XYZ file of N, CA and C in Angstrom:
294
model
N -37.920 117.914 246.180
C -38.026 117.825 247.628
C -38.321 116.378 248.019
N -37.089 115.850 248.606
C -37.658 114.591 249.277
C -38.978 114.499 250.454
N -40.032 113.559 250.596
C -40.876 113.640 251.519
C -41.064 111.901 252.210
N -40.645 111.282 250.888
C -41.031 109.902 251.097
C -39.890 108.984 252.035
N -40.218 108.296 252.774
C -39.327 107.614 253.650
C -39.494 105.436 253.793
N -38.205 105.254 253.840
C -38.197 104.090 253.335
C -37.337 103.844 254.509
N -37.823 102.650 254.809
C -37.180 101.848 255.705
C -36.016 100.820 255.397
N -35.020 100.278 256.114
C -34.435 98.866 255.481
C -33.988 98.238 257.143
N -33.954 96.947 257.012
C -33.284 96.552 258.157
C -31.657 96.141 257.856
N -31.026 96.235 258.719
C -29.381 95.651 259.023
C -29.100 95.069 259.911
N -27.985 94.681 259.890
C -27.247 94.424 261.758
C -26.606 95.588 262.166
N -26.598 95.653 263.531
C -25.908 96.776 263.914
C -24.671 97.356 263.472
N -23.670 96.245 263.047
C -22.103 96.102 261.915
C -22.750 96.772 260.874
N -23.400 96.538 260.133
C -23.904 97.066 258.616
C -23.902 98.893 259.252
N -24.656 98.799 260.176
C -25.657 100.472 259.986
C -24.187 101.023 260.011
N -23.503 100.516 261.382
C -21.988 101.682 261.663
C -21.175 101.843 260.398
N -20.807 100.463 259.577
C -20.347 100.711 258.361
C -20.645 101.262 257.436
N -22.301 101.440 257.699
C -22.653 102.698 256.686
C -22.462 103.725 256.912
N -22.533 103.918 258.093
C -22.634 105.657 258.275
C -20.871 105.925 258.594
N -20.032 105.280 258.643
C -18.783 105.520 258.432
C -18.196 105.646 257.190
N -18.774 104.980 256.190
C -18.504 105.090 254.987
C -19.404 106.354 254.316
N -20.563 106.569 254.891
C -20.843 108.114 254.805
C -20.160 109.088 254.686
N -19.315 109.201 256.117
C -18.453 110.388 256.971
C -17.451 110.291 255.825
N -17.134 109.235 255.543
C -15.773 109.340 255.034
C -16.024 109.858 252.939
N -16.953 110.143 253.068
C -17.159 110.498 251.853
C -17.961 111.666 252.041
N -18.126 112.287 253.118
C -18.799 113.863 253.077
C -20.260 114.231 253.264
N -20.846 112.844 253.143
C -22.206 113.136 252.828
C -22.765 112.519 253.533
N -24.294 112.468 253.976
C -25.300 111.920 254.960
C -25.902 110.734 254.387
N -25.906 109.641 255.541
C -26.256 108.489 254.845
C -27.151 108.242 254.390
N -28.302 109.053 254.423
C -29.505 108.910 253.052
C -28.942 109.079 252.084
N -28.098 110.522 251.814
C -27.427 110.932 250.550
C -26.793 109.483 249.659
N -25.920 108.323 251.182
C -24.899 107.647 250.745
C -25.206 106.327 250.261
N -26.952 106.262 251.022
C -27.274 104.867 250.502
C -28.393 105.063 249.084
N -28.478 106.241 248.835
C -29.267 107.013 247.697
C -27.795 106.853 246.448
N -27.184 107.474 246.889
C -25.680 107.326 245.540
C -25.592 106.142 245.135
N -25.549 105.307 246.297
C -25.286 103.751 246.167
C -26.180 102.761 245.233
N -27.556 103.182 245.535
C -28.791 102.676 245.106
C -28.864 102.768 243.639
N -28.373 104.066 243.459
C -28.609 104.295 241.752
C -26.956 104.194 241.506
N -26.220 103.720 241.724
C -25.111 103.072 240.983
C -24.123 103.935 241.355
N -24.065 105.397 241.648
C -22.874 106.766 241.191
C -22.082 106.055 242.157
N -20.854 106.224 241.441
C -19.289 106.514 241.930
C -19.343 107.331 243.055
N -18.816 106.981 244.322
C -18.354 107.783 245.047
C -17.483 107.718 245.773
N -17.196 108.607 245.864
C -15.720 108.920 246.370
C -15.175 110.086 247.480
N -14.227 108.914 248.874
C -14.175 109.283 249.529
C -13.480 110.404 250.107
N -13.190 111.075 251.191
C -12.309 112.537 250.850
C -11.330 112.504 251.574
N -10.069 112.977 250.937
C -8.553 112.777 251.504
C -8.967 112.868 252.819
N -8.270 112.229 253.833
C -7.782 112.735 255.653
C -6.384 113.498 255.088
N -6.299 114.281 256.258
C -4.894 115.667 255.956
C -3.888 114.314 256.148
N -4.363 113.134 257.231
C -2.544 112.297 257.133
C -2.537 111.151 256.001
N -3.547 111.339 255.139
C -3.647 110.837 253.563
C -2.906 111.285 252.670
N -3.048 112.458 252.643
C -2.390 113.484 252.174
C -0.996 113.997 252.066
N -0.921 113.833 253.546
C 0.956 113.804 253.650
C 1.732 112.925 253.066
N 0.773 111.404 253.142
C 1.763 110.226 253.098
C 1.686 110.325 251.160
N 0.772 111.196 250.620
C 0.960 111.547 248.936
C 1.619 112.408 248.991
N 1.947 113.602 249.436
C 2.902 114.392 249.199
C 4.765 113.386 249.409
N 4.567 112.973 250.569
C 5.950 111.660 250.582
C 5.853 111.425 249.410
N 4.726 110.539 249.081
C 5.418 109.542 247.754
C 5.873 109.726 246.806
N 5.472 111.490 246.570
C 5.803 112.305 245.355
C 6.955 112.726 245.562
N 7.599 112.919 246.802
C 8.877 113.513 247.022
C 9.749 111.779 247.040
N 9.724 111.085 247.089
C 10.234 109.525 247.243
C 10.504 109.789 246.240
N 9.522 109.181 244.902
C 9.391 109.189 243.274
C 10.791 110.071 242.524
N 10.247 111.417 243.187
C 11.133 112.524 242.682
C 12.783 112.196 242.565
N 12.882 111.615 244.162
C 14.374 111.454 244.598
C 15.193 110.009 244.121
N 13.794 109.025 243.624
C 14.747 107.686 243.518
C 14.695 108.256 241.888
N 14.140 108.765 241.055
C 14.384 109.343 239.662
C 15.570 110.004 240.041
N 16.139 110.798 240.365
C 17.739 111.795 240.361
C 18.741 110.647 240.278
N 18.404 109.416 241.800
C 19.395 108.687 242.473
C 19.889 107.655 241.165
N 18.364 107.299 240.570
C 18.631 106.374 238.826
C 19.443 107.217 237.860
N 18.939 108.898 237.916
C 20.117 109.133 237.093
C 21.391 109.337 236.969
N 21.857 109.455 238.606
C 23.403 109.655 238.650
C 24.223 108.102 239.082
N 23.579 107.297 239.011
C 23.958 105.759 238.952
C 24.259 105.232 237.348
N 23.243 106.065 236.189
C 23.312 105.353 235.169
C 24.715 104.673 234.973
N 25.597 105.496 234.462
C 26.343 105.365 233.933
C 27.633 104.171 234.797
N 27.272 104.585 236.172
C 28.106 103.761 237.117
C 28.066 102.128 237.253
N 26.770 101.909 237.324
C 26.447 100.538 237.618
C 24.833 100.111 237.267
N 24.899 100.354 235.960
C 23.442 100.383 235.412
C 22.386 99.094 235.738
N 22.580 98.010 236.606
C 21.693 97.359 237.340
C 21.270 98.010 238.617
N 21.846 98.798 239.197
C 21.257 99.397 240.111
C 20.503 100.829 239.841
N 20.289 101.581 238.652
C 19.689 101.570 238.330
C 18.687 101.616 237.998
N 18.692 100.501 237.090
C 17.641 99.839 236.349
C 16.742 100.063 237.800
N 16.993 99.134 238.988
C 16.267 98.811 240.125
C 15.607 99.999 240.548
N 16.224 100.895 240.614
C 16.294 102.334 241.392
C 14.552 102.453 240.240
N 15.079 102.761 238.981
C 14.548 103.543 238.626
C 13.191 102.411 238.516
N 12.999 101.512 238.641
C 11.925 100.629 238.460
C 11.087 100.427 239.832
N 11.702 100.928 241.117
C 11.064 101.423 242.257
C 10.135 102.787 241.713
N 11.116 103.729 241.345
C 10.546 105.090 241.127
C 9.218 104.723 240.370
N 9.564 104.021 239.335
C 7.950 103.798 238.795
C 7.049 103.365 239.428
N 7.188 102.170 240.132
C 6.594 101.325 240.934
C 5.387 102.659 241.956
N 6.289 103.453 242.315
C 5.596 104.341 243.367
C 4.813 105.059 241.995
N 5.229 105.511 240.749
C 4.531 106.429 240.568
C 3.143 105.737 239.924
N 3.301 104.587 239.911
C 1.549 103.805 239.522
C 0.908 104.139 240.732
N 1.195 103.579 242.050
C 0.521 103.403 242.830
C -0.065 105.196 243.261
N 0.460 106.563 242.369
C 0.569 107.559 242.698
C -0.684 107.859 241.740
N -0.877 106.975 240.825
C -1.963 107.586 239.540
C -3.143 106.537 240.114
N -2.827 105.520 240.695
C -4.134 104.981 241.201
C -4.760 105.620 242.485
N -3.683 106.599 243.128
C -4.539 107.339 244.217
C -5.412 108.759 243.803
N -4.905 109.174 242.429
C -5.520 109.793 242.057
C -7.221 109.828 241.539
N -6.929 108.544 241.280
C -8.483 108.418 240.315
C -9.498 108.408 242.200
């Protein structure tokens, strides 16, 4: 049971950025400057139009992979390109994951 209370000062910029960076991670900013304090990872929580624009990228990915494979054989620098976009998205798809 928490009882003990601690003060800190900020500027008014600091407090809003805290407690926005709160919201955006779910939790109350004691919780957020308590996570913070002792080091934990945290992590913020999809918005639904976060979300969409990952479901896109996965359907992008999907489609420039087909478009690389029915080019192979035709004009294999384009391609190459095609399919080196497709990757391109799918890093930036494993770094939204973590």
């Amino acid at each position: 049971m928490k009882r003990e209370f601690i003060q800190i000062r900020c500027s008014i910029y600091e407090k809003k950025l805290l407690k926005k960076r709160a919201a955006r991670a779910g939790i109350s900013l004691s919780e957020y400057l308590r996570s913070t304090a002792f080091e934990r990872n945290i992590v913020e929580r999809i918005t639904p139009e976060q979300l969409e624009f990952y479901r896109l990228l996965v359907q992008y990915k999907t489609n420039f992979s087909r478009i690389s494979s029915m080019f192979k054989n035709r004009d294999p620098q384009l391609a190459a390109t095609v399919k080196s976009l497709a990757e391109d998205i799918r890093t930036h798809l494993k770094k939204f994951r973590k």
